[in-house]
Short mmCIF file of C-alpha atoms in Angstrom, two decimals:
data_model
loop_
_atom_site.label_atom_id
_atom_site.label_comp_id
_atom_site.label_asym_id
_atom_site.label_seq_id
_atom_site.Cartn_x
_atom_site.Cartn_y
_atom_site.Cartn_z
CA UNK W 553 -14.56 39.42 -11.43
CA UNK W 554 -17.73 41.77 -12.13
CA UNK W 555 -18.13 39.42 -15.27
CA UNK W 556 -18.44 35.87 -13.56
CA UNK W 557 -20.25 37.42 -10.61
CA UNK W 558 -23.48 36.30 -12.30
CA UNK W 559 -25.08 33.33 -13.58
CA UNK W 560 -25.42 34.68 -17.12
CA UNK W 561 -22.53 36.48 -16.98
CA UNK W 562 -20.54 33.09 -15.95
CA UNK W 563 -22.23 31.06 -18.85
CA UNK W 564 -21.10 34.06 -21.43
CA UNK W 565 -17.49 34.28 -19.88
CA UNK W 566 -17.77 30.22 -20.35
CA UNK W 567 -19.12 30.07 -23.87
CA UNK W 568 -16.15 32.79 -25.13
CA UNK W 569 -13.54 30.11 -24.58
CA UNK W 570 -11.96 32.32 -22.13
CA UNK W 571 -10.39 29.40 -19.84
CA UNK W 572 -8.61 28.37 -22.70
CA UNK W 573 -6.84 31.76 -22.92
CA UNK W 574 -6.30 32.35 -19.47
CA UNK W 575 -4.57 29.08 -19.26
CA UNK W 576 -2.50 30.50 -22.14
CA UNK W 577 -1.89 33.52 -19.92
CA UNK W 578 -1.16 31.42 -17.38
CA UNK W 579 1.99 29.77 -18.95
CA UNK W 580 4.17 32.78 -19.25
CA UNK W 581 2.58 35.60 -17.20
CA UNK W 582 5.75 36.24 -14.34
CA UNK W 583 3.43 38.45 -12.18
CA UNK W 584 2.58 37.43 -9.25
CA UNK W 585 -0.43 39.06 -8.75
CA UNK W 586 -1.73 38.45 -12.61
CA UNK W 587 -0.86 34.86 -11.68
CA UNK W 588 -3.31 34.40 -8.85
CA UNK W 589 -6.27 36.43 -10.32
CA UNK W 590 -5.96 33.91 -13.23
CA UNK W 591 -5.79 31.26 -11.09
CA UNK W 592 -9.26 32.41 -9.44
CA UNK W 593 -10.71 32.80 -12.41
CA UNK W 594 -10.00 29.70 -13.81
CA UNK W 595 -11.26 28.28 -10.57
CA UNK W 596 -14.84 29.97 -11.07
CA UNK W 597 -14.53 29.06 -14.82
CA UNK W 598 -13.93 24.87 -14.22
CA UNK W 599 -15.96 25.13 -11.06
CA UNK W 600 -19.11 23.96 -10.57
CA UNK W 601 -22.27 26.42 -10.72
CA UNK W 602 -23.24 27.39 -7.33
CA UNK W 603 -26.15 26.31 -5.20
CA UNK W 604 -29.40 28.21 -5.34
CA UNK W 605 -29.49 31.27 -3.49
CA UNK W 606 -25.95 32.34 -4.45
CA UNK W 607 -26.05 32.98 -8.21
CA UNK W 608 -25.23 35.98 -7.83
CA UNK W 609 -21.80 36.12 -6.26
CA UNK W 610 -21.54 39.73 -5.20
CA UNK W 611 -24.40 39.00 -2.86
CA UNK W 612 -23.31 36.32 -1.49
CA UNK W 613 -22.37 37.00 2.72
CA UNK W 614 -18.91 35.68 3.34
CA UNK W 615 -17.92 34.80 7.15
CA UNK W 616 -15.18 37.07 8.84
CA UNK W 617 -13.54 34.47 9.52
CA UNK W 618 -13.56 32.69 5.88
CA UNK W 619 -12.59 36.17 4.60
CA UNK W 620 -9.74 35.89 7.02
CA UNK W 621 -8.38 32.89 5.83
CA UNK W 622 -8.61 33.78 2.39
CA UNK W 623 -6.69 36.74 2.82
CA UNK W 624 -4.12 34.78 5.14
CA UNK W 625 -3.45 31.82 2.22
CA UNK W 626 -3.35 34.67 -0.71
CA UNK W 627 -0.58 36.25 0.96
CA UNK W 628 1.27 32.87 1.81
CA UNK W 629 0.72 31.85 -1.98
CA UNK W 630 2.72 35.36 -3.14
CA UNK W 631 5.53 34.40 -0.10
CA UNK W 632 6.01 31.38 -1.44
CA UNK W 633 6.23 32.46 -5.38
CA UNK W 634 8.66 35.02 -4.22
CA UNK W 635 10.44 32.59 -2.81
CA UNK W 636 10.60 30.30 -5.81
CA UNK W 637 11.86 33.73 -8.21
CA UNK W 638 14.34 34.32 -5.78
CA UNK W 639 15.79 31.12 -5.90
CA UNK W 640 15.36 31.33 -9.46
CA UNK W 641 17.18 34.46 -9.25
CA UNK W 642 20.12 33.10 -7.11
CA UNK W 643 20.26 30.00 -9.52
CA UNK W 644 21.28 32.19 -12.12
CA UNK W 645 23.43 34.63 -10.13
CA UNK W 646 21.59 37.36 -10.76
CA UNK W 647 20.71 39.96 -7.89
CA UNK W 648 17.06 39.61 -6.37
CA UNK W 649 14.24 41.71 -7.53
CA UNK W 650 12.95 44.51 -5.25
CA UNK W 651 9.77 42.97 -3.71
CA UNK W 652 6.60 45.28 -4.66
CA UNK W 653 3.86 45.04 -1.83
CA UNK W 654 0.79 46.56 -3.18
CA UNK W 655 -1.72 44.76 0.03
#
């Protein structure tokens, strides 16, 4: 993230071609947590620049409750792709993986 926090550091980040490998990434990668920091980046990547005043996203001032809600769909995004390998799993008839909570 420290690399796309910035304007310039965006536009570098951009000019690499590093959505295209992310995407990549994104095909294969079975973690979930790899998955959805991908996903954000991408998001910042294909996004459009933001307004004036927040180029700089590590200044930006985020409302309690926006940071809330954030939090609250990030953690109903990794229930639901848990759900999806464990009916994956089951599919298969193999055992379920041990769940690793690392929040």
């Amino acid at each position: 993230w420290q690399l796309t926090a910035t304007k310039a550091g965006r536009h570098t980040v951009r000019e690499k071609g590093t959505y295209f490998i992310l995407r990549e990434l994104h095909r294969w990668e079975p973690e979930p947590h790899v998955l959805a920091a991908c996903e954000k980046l991408i998001q910042v990547l294909i996004g459009d620049e933001p307004g004036p005043g927040m180029e700089n996203l590590l200044e930006v001032t985020v409302p309690e409750e926006v940071e809330q809600q954030l939090q609250r769909l990030d953690r109903e995004e990794e229930e639901r792709w848990w759900r999806g390998q464990e009916e994956q799993q089951e599919a298969r008839g193999s055992p379920p993986c041990p769940r690793e909570h690392s929040r």
